mmCIF file of C-alpha atoms in Angstrom:
data_model
loop_
_atom_site.group_PDB
_atom_site.id
_atom_site.type_symbol
_atom_site.label_atom_id
_atom_site.label_comp_id
_atom_site.label_asym_id
_atom_site.label_seq_id
_atom_site.Cartn_x
_atom_site.Cartn_y
_atom_site.Cartn_z
ATOM 1 C CA ALA A 1 252.581 191.261 140.313
ATOM 2 C CA ALA A 2 253.195 187.967 138.504
ATOM 3 C CA ILE A 3 255.738 187.790 135.695
ATOM 4 C CA VAL A 4 253.923 186.165 132.777
ATOM 5 C CA SER A 5 255.149 185.222 129.323
ATOM 6 C CA SER A 6 253.839 182.974 126.568
ATOM 7 C CA ARG A 7 257.256 181.332 126.352
ATOM 8 C CA ALA A 8 257.499 178.120 128.365
ATOM 9 C CA GLY A 9 259.821 178.212 131.343
ATOM 10 C CA THR A 10 260.027 181.971 131.659
ATOM 11 C CA THR A 11 257.749 182.551 134.654
ATOM 12 C CA ARG A 12 260.083 183.836 137.327
ATOM 13 C CA ASP A 13 257.874 184.693 140.287
ATOM 14 C CA VAL A 14 258.889 184.251 143.918
ATOM 15 C CA VAL A 15 256.651 181.418 145.115
ATOM 16 C CA GLU A 16 255.986 181.400 148.856
ATOM 17 C CA VAL A 17 254.466 178.832 151.193
ATOM 18 C CA HIS A 18 253.774 179.242 154.920
ATOM 19 C CA LEU A 19 254.300 176.294 157.240
ATOM 20 C CA ASP A 20 255.192 175.171 160.742
ATOM 21 C CA LEU A 21 258.731 173.812 160.833
ATOM 22 C CA ALA A 22 259.265 171.926 164.097
ATOM 23 C CA GLY A 23 257.267 174.538 165.982
ATOM 24 C CA VAL A 24 258.745 177.540 164.166
ATOM 25 C CA PRO A 25 256.384 179.451 161.825
ATOM 26 C CA VAL A 26 258.315 180.012 158.600
ATOM 27 C CA THR A 27 257.751 181.275 155.076
ATOM 28 C CA LEU A 28 259.610 179.322 152.410
ATOM 29 C CA ALA A 29 260.312 181.332 149.265
ATOM 30 C CA ASP A 30 261.335 179.645 146.006
ATOM 31 C CA THR A 31 263.022 182.059 143.624
ATOM 32 C CA ALA A 32 264.502 182.073 140.146
ATOM 33 C CA GLY A 33 267.977 180.673 139.757
ATOM 34 C CA LEU A 34 270.835 183.155 139.570
ATOM 35 C CA ARG A 35 272.652 183.293 136.253
ATOM 36 C CA GLU A 36 273.275 185.648 133.366
ATOM 37 C CA ALA A 37 269.823 186.671 132.148
ATOM 38 C CA CYS A 38 268.922 185.765 128.590
ATOM 39 C CA ASP A 39 266.133 188.334 128.329
ATOM 40 C CA GLU A 40 264.255 191.039 130.218
ATOM 41 C CA ILE A 41 261.758 188.650 131.799
ATOM 42 C CA GLU A 42 264.412 186.374 133.245
ATOM 43 C CA GLY A 43 266.356 189.438 134.376
ATOM 44 C CA GLU A 44 263.340 190.654 136.357
ATOM 45 C CA GLY A 45 263.007 187.229 137.956
ATOM 46 C CA ILE A 46 266.658 187.282 139.007
ATOM 47 C CA ARG A 47 266.287 190.804 140.385
ATOM 48 C CA ARG A 48 263.370 189.645 142.509
ATOM 49 C CA ALA A 49 265.304 186.578 143.645
ATOM 50 C CA VAL A 50 268.209 188.707 144.861
ATOM 51 C CA ALA A 51 265.878 191.166 146.621
ATOM 52 C CA ARG A 52 263.990 188.350 148.357
ATOM 53 C CA SER A 53 267.235 186.666 149.380
ATOM 54 C CA GLU A 54 268.373 189.848 151.102
ATOM 55 C CA GLN A 55 265.243 189.750 153.282
ATOM 56 C CA ALA A 56 265.631 186.107 154.315
ATOM 57 C CA ASP A 57 266.752 184.933 157.758
ATOM 58 C CA VAL A 58 267.967 181.593 156.377
ATOM 59 C CA ARG A 59 269.179 181.115 152.809
ATOM 60 C CA VAL A 60 269.325 177.802 150.969
ATOM 61 C CA ALA A 61 271.290 177.540 147.722
ATOM 62 C CA VAL A 62 270.196 174.517 145.663
ATOM 63 C CA PHE A 63 272.413 173.007 142.971
ATOM 64 C CA ASP A 64 272.155 170.138 140.508
ATOM 65 C CA ALA A 65 274.488 167.217 141.192
ATOM 66 C CA ALA A 66 275.294 167.212 137.475
ATOM 67 C CA ASP A 67 277.080 170.541 137.935
ATOM 68 C CA TRP A 68 279.368 169.241 140.693
ATOM 69 C CA PRO A 69 281.960 170.446 141.522
ATOM 70 C CA ALA A 70 281.542 173.567 139.350
ATOM 71 C CA LEU A 71 278.932 175.213 141.584
ATOM 72 C CA ASP A 72 277.866 178.657 140.452
ATOM 73 C CA GLU A 73 279.972 181.152 142.394
ATOM 74 C CA ARG A 74 277.475 183.970 141.873
ATOM 75 C CA THR A 75 274.759 181.959 143.583
ATOM 76 C CA LEU A 76 277.072 181.089 146.473
ATOM 77 C CA ALA A 77 278.175 184.707 146.841
ATOM 78 C CA THR A 78 274.615 186.056 146.733
ATOM 79 C CA ALA A 79 273.382 183.467 149.223
ATOM 80 C CA GLY A 80 276.164 184.452 151.603
ATOM 81 C CA PRO A 81 278.658 182.517 153.738
ATOM 82 C CA ASP A 82 275.992 181.252 156.145
ATOM 83 C CA ALA A 83 273.731 179.799 153.456
ATOM 84 C CA MET A 84 272.909 176.108 153.478
ATOM 85 C CA VAL A 85 274.258 174.448 150.328
ATOM 86 C CA VAL A 86 271.959 171.718 149.022
ATOM 87 C CA VAL A 87 272.883 169.470 146.097
ATOM 88 C CA ASN A 88 269.885 167.736 144.514
ATOM 89 C CA LYS A 89 269.690 164.623 142.287
ATOM 90 C CA VAL A 90 272.297 162.687 144.239
ATOM 91 C CA ASP A 91 270.479 159.573 143.037
ATOM 92 C CA THR A 92 272.258 160.157 139.709
ATOM 93 C CA ARG A 93 275.635 161.215 141.054
ATOM 94 C CA LEU A 94 277.221 161.025 144.499
ATOM 95 C CA VAL A 95 278.792 164.189 145.894
ATOM 96 C CA PRO A 96 281.085 164.835 148.902
ATOM 97 C CA ASP A 97 279.744 166.376 152.099
ATOM 98 C CA ARG A 98 281.680 169.602 151.501
ATOM 99 C CA THR A 99 282.175 171.989 148.612
ATOM 100 C CA PRO A 100 285.662 172.472 147.139
ATOM 101 C CA SER A 101 285.932 175.597 149.327
ATOM 102 C CA GLY A 102 285.034 173.637 152.470
ATOM 103 C CA ARG A 103 281.387 174.621 152.978
ATOM 104 C CA PRO A 104 279.048 171.900 154.329
ATOM 105 C CA VAL A 105 276.825 170.235 151.742
ATOM 106 C CA TRP A 106 273.423 168.624 152.261
ATOM 107 C CA PRO A 107 273.064 166.020 149.500
ATOM 108 C CA VAL A 108 269.427 165.195 148.707
ATOM 109 C CA SER A 109 267.280 163.531 146.093
ATOM 110 C CA ALA A 110 263.837 164.990 145.506
ATOM 111 C CA LYS A 111 263.101 161.862 143.473
ATOM 112 C CA THR A 112 263.949 159.195 146.069
ATOM 113 C CA GLY A 113 263.723 161.286 149.245
ATOM 114 C CA ALA A 114 267.311 160.518 150.205
ATOM 115 C CA GLY A 115 268.760 163.087 152.596
ATOM 116 C CA ILE A 116 265.516 165.081 152.845
ATOM 117 C CA ARG A 117 264.818 164.286 156.503
ATOM 118 C CA THR A 118 268.342 165.251 157.596
ATOM 119 C CA PHE A 119 268.170 168.493 155.637
ATOM 120 C CA VAL A 120 264.753 169.448 157.025
ATOM 121 C CA GLN A 121 265.941 168.808 160.586
ATOM 122 C CA GLU A 122 268.955 171.043 160.037
ATOM 123 C CA LEU A 123 266.789 173.707 158.387
ATOM 124 C CA ALA A 124 264.464 173.640 161.409
ATOM 125 C CA ARG A 125 267.444 174.072 163.713
ATOM 126 C CA HIS A 126 268.697 177.080 161.732
ATOM 127 C CA ALA A 127 265.200 178.614 161.680
ATOM 128 C CA GLY A 128 264.857 178.109 165.427
ATOM 129 C CA GLU A 129 268.180 179.819 166.076
ATOM 130 C CA ARG A 130 267.202 182.790 163.932
ATOM 131 C CA ALA A 131 263.873 182.997 165.762
ATOM 132 C CA GLY A 132 265.688 183.087 169.104
ATOM 133 C CA MET A 133 264.391 179.693 170.179
ATOM 134 C CA SER A 134 266.332 177.231 172.313
ATOM 135 C CA GLU A 135 265.676 174.103 174.297
ATOM 136 C CA GLU A 136 265.029 176.327 177.311
ATOM 137 C CA PRO A 137 262.508 179.023 176.335
ATOM 138 C CA GLY A 138 263.629 182.480 177.411
ATOM 139 C CA LEU A 139 261.806 185.597 178.510
ATOM 140 C CA THR A 140 261.172 187.744 175.493
ATOM 141 C CA SER A 141 259.970 191.088 176.811
ATOM 142 C CA VAL A 142 260.457 193.614 179.594
ATOM 143 C CA ARG A 143 256.875 192.921 180.667
ATOM 144 C CA GLN A 144 257.588 189.213 181.136
ATOM 145 C CA ILE A 145 260.756 189.884 183.122
ATOM 146 C CA ALA A 146 258.870 192.290 185.392
ATOM 147 C CA ALA A 147 256.101 189.726 185.877
ATOM 148 C CA VAL A 148 258.594 187.032 186.904
ATOM 149 C CA ARG A 149 260.200 189.413 189.384
ATOM 150 C CA ASP A 150 256.783 190.200 190.871
ATOM 151 C CA CYS A 151 256.075 186.477 191.134
ATOM 152 C CA VAL A 152 259.376 185.751 192.893
ATOM 153 C CA GLU A 153 258.910 188.607 195.366
ATOM 154 C CA ALA A 154 255.380 187.487 196.222
ATOM 155 C CA LEU A 155 256.537 183.900 196.729
ATOM 156 C CA ARG A 156 259.317 185.098 199.038
ATOM 157 C CA ARG A 157 256.764 186.886 201.188
ATOM 158 C CA PHE A 158 254.544 183.808 201.136
ATOM 159 C CA LEU A 159 257.376 181.549 202.290
ATOM 160 C CA SER A 160 258.687 183.917 204.944
ATOM 161 C CA CYS A 161 256.065 182.765 207.487
ATOM 162 C CA SER A 162 256.166 186.244 209.033
ATOM 163 C CA GLN A 163 252.607 187.191 208.100
ATOM 164 C CA GLU A 164 249.153 185.981 209.029
ATOM 165 C CA LEU A 165 247.627 183.236 206.927
ATOM 166 C CA ALA A 166 245.214 185.541 205.099
ATOM 167 C CA LEU A 167 248.041 187.832 204.003
ATOM 168 C CA ARG A 168 250.157 184.908 202.879
ATOM 169 C CA ALA A 169 247.231 183.621 200.811
ATOM 170 C CA GLU A 170 247.024 187.002 199.109
ATOM 171 C CA ASP A 171 250.755 186.849 198.324
ATOM 172 C CA LEU A 172 250.173 183.486 196.687
ATOM 173 C CA ARG A 173 247.360 184.971 194.621
ATOM 174 C CA LEU A 174 249.661 187.796 193.500
ATOM 175 C CA ALA A 175 252.378 185.302 192.573
ATOM 176 C CA ALA A 176 249.958 183.210 190.529
ATOM 177 C CA ARG A 177 248.596 186.247 188.692
ATOM 178 C CA ALA A 178 252.112 187.445 187.870
ATOM 179 C CA LEU A 179 253.039 183.997 186.581
ATOM 180 C CA GLY A 180 249.871 183.937 184.520
ATOM 181 C CA ARG A 181 251.029 187.079 182.717
ATOM 182 C CA VAL A 182 253.942 185.024 181.369
ATOM 183 C CA THR A 183 252.535 181.545 180.836
ATOM 184 C CA GLY A 184 248.843 182.181 180.365
ATOM 185 C CA ARG A 185 245.961 182.000 182.823
ATOM 186 C CA VAL A 186 246.653 180.442 186.220
ATOM 187 C CA ASP A 187 243.609 179.423 188.282
ATOM 188 C CA VAL A 188 244.436 181.186 191.545
ATOM 189 C CA GLU A 189 241.635 179.661 193.614
ATOM 190 C CA GLU A 190 242.485 176.137 192.465
ATOM 191 C CA LEU A 191 246.123 176.746 193.365
ATOM 192 C CA LEU A 192 245.142 177.941 196.833
ATOM 193 C CA ASP A 193 242.959 174.869 197.339
ATOM 194 C CA VAL A 194 245.894 172.603 196.509
ATOM 195 C CA VAL A 195 248.307 174.488 198.807
ATOM 196 C CA PHE A 196 245.995 174.525 201.819
ATOM 197 C CA ARG A 197 244.897 170.930 201.266
ATOM 198 C CA ASP A 198 248.303 169.334 200.731
ATOM 199 C CA PHE A 199 250.615 171.466 202.878
ATOM 200 C CA CYS A 200 250.642 172.225 206.590
ATOM 201 C CA ILE A 201 250.340 175.987 206.365
ATOM 202 C CA GLY A 202 250.619 177.759 209.705
ATOM 203 C CA LYS A 203 250.925 174.602 211.784
#
């Protein structure tokens, strides 16, 4: 339910947007800032912000450059030691690349766009790590691992040259089908056509 008040500036909903971040599907959630609540409405917004933060895989704590170096310790503590610390409005004041306690800082300017590209690239990297992605995609299920094993075994039989041609062709079909269970559909007949056309099988 939305938090609504007639007083300007007191809407404290968690605003979410879904997007693709360098191939990783993510949900960005913008929450209320963390501070001592002035009233019940702001207090509810802060409660929701803390609850949503606890569910997040990657946390980003955003600060105003005007507050440097007195960054709000409650926000830093709630965000956690692995949170990305972003300092906005660096077009008005330059800040170092680390907080006084030694945490990395991503200085940006929403007004000029300075630092945004670097921050987004790092955010995508963090999101990819949390999603278990790497430069070399891994096998993600027992079913996929079993399929790869079936594929390897069938290929070994195919390459052994100890069976008749028809049986070896069937092993190749089995290998292709097993591989298709991991990568998507593999056209078995097309694969066989290529193998028998381009390689000297049984000669």
